[in-house]
mmCIF file of C-alpha atoms and ligand atoms in Angstrom:
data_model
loop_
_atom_site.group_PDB
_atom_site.id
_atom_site.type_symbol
_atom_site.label_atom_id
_atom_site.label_comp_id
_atom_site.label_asym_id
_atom_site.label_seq_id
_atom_site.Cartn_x
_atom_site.Cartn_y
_atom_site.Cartn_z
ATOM 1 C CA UNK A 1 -7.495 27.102 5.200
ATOM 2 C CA UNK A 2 -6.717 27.128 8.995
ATOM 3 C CA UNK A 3 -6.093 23.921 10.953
ATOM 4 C CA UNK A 4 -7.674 24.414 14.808
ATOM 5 C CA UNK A 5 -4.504 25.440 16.200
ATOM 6 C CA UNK A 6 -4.439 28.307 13.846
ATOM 7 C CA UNK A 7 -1.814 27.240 11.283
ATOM 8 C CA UNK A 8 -2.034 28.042 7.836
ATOM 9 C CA UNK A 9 -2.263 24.488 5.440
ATOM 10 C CA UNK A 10 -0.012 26.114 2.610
ATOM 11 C CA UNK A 11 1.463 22.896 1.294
ATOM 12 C CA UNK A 12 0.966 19.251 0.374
ATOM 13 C CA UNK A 13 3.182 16.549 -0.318
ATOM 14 C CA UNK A 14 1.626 14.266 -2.964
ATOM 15 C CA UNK A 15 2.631 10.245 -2.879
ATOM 16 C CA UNK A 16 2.398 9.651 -7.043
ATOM 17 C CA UNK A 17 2.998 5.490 -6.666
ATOM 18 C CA UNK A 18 4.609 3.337 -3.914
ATOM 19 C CA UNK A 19 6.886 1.673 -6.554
ATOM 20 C CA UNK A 20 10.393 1.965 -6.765
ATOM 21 C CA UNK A 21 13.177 1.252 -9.171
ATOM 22 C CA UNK A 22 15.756 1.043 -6.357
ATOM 23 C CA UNK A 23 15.665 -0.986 -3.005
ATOM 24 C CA UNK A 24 17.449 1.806 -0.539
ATOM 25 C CA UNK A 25 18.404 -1.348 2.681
ATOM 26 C CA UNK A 26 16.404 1.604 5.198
ATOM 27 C CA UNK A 27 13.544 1.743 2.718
ATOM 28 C CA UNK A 28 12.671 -0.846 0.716
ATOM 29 C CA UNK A 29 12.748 -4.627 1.331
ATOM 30 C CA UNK A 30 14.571 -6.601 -1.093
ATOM 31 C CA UNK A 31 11.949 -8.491 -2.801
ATOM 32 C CA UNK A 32 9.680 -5.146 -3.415
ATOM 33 C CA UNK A 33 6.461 -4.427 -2.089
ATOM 34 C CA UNK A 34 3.215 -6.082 -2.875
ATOM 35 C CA UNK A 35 1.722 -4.773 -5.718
ATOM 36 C CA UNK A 36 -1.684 -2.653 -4.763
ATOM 37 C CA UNK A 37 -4.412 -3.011 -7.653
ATOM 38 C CA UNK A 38 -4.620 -0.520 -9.545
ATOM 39 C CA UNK A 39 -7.860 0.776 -9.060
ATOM 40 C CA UNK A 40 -6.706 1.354 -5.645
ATOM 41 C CA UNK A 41 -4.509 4.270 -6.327
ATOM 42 C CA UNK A 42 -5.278 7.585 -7.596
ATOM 43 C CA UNK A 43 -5.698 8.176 -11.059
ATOM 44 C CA UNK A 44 -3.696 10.959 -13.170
ATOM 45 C CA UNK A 45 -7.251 13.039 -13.089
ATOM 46 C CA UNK A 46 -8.027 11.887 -9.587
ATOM 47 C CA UNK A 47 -4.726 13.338 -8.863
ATOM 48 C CA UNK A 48 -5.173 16.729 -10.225
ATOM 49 C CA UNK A 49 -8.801 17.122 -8.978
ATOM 50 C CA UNK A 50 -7.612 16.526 -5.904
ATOM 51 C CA UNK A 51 -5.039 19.037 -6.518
ATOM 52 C CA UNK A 52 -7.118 21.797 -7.985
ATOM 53 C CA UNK A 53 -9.313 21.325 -4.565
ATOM 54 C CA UNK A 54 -6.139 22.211 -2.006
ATOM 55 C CA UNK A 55 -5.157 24.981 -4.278
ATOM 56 C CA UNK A 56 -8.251 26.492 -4.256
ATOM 57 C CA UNK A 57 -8.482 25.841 -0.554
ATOM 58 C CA UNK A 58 -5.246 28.036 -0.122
ATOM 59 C CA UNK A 59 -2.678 25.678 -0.791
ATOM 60 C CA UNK A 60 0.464 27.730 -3.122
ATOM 61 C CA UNK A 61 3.312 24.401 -2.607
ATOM 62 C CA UNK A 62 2.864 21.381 -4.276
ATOM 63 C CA UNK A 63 5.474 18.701 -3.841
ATOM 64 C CA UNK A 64 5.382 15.006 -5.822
ATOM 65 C CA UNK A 65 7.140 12.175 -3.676
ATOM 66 C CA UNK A 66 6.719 8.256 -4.002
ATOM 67 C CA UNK A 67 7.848 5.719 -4.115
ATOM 68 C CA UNK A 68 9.565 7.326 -6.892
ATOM 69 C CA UNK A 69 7.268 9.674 -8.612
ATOM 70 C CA UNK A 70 9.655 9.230 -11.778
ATOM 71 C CA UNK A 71 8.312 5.457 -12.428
ATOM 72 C CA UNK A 72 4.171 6.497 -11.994
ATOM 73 C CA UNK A 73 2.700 6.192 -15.830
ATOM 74 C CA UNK A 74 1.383 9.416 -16.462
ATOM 75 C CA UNK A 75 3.881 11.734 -14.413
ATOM 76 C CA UNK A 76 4.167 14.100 -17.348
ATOM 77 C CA UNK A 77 0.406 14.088 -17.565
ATOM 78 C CA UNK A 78 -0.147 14.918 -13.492
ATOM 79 C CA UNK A 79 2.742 17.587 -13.575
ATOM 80 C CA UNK A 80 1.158 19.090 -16.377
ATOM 81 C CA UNK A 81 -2.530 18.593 -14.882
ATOM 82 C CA UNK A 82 -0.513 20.276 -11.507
ATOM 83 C CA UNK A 83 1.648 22.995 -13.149
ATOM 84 C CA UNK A 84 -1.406 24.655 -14.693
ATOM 85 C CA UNK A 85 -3.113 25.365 -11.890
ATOM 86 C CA UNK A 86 -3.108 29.567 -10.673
ATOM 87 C CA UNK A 87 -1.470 30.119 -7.079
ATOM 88 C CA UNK A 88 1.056 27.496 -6.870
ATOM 89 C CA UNK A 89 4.100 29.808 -6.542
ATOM 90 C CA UNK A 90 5.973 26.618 -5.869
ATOM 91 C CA UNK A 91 6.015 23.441 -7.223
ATOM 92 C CA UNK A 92 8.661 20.465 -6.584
ATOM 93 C CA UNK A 93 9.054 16.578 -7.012
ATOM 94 C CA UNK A 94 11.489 14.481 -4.799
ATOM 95 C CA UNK A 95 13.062 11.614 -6.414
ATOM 96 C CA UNK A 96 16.090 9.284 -6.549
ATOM 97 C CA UNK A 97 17.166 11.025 -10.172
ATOM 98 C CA UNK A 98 17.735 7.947 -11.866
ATOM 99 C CA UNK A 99 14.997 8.628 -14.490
ATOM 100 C CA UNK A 100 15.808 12.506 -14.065
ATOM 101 C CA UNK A 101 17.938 12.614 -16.986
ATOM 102 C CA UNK A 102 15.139 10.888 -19.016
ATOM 103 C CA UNK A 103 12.416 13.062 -18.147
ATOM 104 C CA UNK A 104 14.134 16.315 -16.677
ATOM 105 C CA UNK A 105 13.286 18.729 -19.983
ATOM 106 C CA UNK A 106 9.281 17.122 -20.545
ATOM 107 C CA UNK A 107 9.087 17.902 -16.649
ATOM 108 C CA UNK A 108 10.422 21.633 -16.606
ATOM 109 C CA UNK A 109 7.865 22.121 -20.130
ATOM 110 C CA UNK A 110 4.853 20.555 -17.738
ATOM 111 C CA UNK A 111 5.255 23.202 -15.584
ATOM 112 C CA UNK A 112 7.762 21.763 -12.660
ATOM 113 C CA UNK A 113 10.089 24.264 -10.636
ATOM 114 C CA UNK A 114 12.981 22.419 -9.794
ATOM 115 C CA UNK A 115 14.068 18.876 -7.755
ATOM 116 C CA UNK A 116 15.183 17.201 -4.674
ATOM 117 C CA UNK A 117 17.084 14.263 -5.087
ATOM 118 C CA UNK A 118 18.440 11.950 -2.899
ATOM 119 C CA UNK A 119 21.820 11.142 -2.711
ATOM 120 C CA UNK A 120 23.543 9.338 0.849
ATOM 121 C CA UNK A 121 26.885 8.659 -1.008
ATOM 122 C CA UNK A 122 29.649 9.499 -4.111
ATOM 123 C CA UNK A 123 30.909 6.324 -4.107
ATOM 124 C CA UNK A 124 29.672 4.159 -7.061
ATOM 125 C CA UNK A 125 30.362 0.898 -4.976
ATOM 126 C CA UNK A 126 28.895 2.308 -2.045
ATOM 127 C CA UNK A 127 25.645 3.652 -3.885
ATOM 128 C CA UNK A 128 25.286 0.193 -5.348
ATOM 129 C CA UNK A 129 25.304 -1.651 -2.093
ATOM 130 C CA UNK A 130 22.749 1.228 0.064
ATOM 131 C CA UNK A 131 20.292 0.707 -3.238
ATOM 132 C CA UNK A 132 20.697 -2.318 -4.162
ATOM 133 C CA UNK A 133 21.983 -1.985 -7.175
ATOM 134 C CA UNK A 134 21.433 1.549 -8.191
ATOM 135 C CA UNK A 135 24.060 3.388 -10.489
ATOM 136 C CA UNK A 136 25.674 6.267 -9.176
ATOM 137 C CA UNK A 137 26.229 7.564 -12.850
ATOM 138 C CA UNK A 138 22.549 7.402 -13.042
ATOM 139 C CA UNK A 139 22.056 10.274 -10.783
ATOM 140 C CA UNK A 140 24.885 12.705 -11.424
ATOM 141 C CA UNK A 141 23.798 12.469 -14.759
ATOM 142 C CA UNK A 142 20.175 13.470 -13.887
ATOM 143 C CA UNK A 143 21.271 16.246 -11.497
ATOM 144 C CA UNK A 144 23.318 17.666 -14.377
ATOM 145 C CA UNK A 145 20.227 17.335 -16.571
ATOM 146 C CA UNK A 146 18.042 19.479 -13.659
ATOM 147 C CA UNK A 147 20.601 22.247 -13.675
ATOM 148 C CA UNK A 148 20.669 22.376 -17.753
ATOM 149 C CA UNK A 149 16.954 22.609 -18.219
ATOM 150 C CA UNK A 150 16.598 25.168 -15.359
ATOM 151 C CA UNK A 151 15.087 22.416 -12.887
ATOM 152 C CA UNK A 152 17.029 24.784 -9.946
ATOM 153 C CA UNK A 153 17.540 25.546 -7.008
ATOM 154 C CA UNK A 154 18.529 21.645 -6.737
ATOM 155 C CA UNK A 155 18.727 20.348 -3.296
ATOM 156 C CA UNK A 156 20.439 16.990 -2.618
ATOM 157 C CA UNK A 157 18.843 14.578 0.342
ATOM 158 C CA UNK A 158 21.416 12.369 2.251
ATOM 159 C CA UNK A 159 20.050 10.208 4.577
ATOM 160 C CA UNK A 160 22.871 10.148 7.465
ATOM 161 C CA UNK A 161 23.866 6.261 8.065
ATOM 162 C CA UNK A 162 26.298 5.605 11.107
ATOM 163 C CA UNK A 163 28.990 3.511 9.413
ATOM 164 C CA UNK A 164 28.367 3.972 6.058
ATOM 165 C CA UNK A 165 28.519 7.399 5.039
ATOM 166 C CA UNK A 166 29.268 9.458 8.215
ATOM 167 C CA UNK A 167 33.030 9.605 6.899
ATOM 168 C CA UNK A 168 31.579 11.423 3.419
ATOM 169 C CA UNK A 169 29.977 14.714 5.186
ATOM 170 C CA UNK A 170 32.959 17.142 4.244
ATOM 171 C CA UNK A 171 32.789 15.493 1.072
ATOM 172 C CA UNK A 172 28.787 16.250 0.578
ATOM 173 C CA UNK A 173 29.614 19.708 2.262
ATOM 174 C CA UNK A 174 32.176 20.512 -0.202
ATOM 175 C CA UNK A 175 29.386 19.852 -3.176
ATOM 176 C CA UNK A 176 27.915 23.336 -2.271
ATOM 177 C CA UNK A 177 30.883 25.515 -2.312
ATOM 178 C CA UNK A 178 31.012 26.453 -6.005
ATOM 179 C CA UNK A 179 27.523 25.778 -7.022
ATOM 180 C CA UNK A 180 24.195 26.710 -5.661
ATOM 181 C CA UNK A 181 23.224 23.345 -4.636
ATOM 182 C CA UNK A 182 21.759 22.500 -1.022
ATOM 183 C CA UNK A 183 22.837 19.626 0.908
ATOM 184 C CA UNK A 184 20.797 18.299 3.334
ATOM 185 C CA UNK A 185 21.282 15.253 5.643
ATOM 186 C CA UNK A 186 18.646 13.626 7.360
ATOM 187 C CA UNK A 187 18.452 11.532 11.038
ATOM 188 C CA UNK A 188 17.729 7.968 9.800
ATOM 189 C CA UNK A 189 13.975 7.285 11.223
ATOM 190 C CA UNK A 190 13.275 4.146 12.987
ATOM 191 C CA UNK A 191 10.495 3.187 10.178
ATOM 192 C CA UNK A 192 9.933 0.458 7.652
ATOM 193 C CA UNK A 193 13.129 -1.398 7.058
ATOM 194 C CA UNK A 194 15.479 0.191 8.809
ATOM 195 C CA UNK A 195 14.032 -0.854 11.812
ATOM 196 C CA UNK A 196 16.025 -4.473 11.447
ATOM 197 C CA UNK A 197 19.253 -2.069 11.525
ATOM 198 C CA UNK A 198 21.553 -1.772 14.175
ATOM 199 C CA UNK A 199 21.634 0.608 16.278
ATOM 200 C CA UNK A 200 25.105 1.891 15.307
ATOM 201 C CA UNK A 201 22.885 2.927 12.114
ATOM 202 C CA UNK A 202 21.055 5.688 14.008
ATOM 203 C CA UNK A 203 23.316 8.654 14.373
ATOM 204 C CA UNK A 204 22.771 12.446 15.484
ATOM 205 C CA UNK A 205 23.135 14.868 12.422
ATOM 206 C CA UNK A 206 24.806 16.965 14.937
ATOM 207 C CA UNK A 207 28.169 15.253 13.835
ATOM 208 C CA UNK A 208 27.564 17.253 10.635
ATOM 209 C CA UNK A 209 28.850 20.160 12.627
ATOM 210 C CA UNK A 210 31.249 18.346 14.825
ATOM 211 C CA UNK A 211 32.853 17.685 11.542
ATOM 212 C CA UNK A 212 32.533 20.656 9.936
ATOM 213 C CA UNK A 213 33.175 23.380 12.304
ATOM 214 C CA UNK A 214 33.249 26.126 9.940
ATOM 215 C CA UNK A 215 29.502 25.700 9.038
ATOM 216 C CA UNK A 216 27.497 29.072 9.835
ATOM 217 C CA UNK A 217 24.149 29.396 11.117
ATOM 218 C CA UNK A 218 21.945 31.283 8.288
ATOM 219 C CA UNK A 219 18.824 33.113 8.747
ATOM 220 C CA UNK A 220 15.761 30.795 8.891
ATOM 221 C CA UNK A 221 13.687 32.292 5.588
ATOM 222 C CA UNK A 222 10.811 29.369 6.034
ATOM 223 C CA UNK A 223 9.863 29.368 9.473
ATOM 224 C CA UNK A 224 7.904 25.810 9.290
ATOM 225 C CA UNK A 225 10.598 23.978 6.936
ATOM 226 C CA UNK A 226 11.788 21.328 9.347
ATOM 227 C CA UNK A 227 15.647 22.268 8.113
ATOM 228 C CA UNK A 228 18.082 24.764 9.725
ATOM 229 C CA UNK A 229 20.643 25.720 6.940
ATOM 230 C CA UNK A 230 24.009 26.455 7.390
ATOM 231 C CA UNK A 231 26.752 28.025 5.451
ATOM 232 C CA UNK A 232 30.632 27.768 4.662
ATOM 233 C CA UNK A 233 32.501 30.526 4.290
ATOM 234 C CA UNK A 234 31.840 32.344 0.982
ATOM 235 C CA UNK A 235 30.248 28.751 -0.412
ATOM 236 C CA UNK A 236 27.203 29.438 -3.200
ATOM 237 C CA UNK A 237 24.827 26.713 -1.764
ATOM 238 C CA UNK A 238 23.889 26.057 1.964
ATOM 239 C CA UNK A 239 24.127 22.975 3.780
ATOM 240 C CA UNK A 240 20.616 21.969 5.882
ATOM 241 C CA UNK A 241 20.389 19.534 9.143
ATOM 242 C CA UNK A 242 17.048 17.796 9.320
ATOM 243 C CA UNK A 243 15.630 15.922 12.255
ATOM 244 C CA UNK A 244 12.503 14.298 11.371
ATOM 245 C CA UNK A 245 11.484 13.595 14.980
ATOM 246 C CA UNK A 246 11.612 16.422 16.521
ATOM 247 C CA UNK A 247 8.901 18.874 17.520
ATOM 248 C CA UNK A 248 10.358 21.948 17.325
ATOM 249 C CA UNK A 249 8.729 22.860 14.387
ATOM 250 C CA UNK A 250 5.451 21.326 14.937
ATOM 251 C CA UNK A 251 4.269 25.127 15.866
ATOM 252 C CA UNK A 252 4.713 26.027 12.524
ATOM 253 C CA UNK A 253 3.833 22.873 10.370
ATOM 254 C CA UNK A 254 1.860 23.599 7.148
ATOM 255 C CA UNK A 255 1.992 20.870 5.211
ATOM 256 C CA UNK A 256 -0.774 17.727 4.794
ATOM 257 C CA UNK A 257 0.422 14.369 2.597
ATOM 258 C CA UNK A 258 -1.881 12.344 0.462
ATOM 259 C CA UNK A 259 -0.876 8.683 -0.249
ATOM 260 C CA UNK A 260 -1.039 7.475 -3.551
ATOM 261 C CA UNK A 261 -3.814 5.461 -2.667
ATOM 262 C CA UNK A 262 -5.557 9.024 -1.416
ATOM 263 C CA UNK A 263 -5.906 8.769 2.144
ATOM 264 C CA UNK A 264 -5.161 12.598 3.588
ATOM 265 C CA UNK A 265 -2.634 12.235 5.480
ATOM 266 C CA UNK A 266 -2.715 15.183 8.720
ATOM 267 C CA UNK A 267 0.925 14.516 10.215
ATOM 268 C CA UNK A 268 3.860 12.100 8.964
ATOM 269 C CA UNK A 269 3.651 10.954 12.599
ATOM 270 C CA UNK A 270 -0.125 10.161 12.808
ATOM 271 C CA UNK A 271 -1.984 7.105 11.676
ATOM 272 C CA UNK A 272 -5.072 9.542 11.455
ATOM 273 C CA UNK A 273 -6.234 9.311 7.420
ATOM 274 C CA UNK A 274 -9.278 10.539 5.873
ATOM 275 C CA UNK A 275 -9.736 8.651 2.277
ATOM 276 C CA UNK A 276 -10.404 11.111 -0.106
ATOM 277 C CA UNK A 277 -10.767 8.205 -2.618
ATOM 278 C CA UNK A 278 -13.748 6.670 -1.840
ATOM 279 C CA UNK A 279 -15.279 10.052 -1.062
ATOM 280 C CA UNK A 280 -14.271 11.706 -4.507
ATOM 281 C CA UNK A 281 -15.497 7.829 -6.412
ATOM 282 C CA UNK A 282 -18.697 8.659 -4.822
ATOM 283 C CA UNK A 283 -19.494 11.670 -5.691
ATOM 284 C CA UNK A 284 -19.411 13.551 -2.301
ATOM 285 C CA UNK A 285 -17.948 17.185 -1.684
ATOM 286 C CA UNK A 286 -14.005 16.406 -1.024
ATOM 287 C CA UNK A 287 -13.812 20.266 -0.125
ATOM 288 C CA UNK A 288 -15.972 20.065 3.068
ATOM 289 C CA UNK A 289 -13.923 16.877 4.151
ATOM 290 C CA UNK A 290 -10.773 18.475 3.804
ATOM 291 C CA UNK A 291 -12.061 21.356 5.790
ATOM 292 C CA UNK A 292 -13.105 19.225 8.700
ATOM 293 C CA UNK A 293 -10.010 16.846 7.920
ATOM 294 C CA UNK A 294 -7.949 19.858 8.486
ATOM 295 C CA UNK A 295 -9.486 20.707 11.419
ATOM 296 C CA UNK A 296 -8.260 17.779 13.080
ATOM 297 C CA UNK A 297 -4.246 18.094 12.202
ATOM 298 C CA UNK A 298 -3.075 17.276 15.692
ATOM 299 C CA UNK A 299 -1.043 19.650 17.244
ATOM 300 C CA UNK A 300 2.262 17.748 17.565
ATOM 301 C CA UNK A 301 3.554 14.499 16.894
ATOM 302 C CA UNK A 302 3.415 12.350 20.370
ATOM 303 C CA UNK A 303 6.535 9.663 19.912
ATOM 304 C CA UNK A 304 6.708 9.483 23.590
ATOM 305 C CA UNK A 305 3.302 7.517 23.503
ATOM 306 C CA UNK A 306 4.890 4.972 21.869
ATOM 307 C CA UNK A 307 2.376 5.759 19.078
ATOM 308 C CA UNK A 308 3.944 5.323 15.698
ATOM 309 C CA UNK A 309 3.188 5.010 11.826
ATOM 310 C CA UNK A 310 2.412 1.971 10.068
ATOM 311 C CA UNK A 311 2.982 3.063 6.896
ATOM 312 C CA UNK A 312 6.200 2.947 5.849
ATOM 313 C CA UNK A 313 8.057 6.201 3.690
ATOM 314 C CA UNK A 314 7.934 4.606 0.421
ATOM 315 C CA UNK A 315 4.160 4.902 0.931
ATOM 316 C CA UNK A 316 3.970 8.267 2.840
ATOM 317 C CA UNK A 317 7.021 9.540 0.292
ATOM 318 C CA UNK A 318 8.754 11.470 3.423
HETATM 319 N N1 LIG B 401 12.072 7.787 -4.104
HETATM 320 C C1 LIG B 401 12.186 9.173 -3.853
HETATM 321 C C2 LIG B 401 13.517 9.494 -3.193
HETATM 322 O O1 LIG B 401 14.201 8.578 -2.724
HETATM 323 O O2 LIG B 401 13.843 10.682 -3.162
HETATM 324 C C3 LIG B 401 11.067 9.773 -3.039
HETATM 325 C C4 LIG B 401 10.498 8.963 -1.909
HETATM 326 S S1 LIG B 401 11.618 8.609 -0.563
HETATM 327 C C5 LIG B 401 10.601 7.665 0.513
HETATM 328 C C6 LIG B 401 11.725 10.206 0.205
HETATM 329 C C7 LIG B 401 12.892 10.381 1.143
HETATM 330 O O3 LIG B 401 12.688 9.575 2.294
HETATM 331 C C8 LIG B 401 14.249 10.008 0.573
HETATM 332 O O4 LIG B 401 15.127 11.129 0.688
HETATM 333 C C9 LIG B 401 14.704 8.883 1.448
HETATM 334 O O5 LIG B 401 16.090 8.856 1.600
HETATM 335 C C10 LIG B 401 13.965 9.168 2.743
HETATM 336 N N2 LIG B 401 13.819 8.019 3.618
HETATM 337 C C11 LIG B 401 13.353 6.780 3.334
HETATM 338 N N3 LIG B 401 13.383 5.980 4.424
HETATM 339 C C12 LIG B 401 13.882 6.741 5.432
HETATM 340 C C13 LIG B 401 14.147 6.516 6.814
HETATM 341 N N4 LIG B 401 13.922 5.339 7.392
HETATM 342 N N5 LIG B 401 14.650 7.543 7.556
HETATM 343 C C14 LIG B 401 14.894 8.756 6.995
HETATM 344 N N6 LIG B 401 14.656 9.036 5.702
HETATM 345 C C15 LIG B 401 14.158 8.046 4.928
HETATM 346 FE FE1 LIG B 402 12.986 4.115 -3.491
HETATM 347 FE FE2 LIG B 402 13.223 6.537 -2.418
HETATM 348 FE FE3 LIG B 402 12.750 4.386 -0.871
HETATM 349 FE FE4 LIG B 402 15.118 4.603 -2.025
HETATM 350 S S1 LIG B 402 14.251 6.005 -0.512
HETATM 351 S S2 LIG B 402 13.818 2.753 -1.983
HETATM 352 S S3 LIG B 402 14.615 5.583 -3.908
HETATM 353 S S4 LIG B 402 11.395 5.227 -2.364
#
């Protein structure tokens, strides 16, 4: 399935639930979000219809994202419903990996490939105060559950906050010298609550390599994955710079989101949706309106409009 600009839709990004079990400050507000009825978000068979429809359509990389994906009732069941379908050659969730030790072996058995988990600090205190009250022991434990049940290669997300954990990128670097484990930071995005945060907050992720000078460049193998990887010297795992809000890879963008109350989501940067709720609750052909959805992925994300998201990444997933 071609958009109009002649790029390949290969990949979707599938928001399970908007809940979380942590309260990340740039995130989440404190008090939660208001619960959405639950006949307003996909079911576990809505899900994997929906699912079956993009594979079929061409689609061969599935990734789950939330809210945290680990916390949606059912997650087994939409893995499962997910993992059996032919052509997905690759097939991911992101989460925060507190749950990942509990579920890490049912999810491998349903059919999952492996994990992203996010991860902006090593300090216990530190990991407390950016969640809320999150425990770091929590998550080390669930990465180490990943790598025993085969739930590889693990990639770890770190969300680059000026001031708080800009003096722990050799330490984040260092993770991937004697395993193969990437490490990934992010540019904090001016979305959801982290817009009440200073701007001291909102750093470059070109310090990364101010800091770490001995970082190689290393041959792009995923020409529309918005990450350029990077190596140290003779180190098993690579070390990626994201920034979300720039263009450069808009060329080569093949990926569509659906939220998890199933509006189609064309560009993280668009507030263009097509609800393929209502449409599959009434019985119409979701196929043809992905087609034309499709058609209409615009061909770049326009922040210099002034044009932004309303929905915040908890409910987009990222
Ligand atoms: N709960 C799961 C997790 O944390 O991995 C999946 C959903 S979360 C919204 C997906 C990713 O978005 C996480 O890596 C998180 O750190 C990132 N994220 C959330 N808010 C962000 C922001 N304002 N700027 C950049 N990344 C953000
Ligand atoms: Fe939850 Fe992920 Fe948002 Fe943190 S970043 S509050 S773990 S959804």
């Amino acid at each position: 399935m071609k958009d109009s600009f002649g790029r390949e839709i290969t990949y979707i990004r599938i928001s399970v639930t908007d809940l979380c079990n942590l309260r990340c400050r740039y995130c989440m507000p404190d008090e939660g979000i208001p619960k959405v009825r639950h006949e307003d978000i996909l079911s576990v068979e809505e899900i994997g219809e929906i699912a079956r429809v993009f594979v079929n359509l061409g689609v061969n990389k599935v990734r789950l994202t939330g809210g945290e994906p680990l916390v949606r009732r059912g997650i087994i069941d939409i893995v499962q419903k997910i993992g059996r379908l032919d052509g997905i050659r690759d097939f991911a969730i992101t989460t925060n990996g507190v749950l990942l030790k509990k579920y890490a072996r049912d999810l491998k058995l349903a059919g999952l490939n492996r994990v992203n988990i996010s991860l902006d600090t090593l300090d216990e205190d530190k990991y407390s105060y950016i969640t809320r009250g999150g425990r770091l022991k929590d998550v080390l434990e669930g990465i180490e559950s990943a790598k025993e049940v085969g739930l590889t290669p693990i990639k770890i997300n770190t969300v680059l906050v000026g001031g708080f954990n800009d003096d722990e990128i050799e330490d984040l670097v260092r993770l991937t010298i004697e395993e193969e484990i990437d490490v990934r930071f992010i540019e904090l995005m001016p979305i959801g609550e982290s817009i009440k945060m200073g701007p001291e907050c909102f750093i470059s992720n070109e310090i990364v390599l101010e800091k770490v000078p001995d970082l190689v460049e290393v041959e792009r193998e995923d020409p529309s994955s918005p990450a350029v990887y990077y190596r140290l010297p003779n180190a098993k795992g690579r070390v990626g710079i994201i920034n979300p809000l720039s263009c450069k890879f808009c060329q080569y963008c093949n990926r569509v989101r659906l939220t998890a109350d199933g509006k189609l989501k064309l560009c993280l940067h668009s507030n263009m949706e097509i609800d393929l709720k209502e449409a599959l609750r009434k019985g119409q052909d979701i196929e043809e309106i992905i087609v034309d959805g499709v058609a209409k992925k615009p061909e770049s994300h326009r922040l210099e409009d002034g044009q932004y998201v309303y929905k915040k990444m908890y409910q987009i997933g990222g």
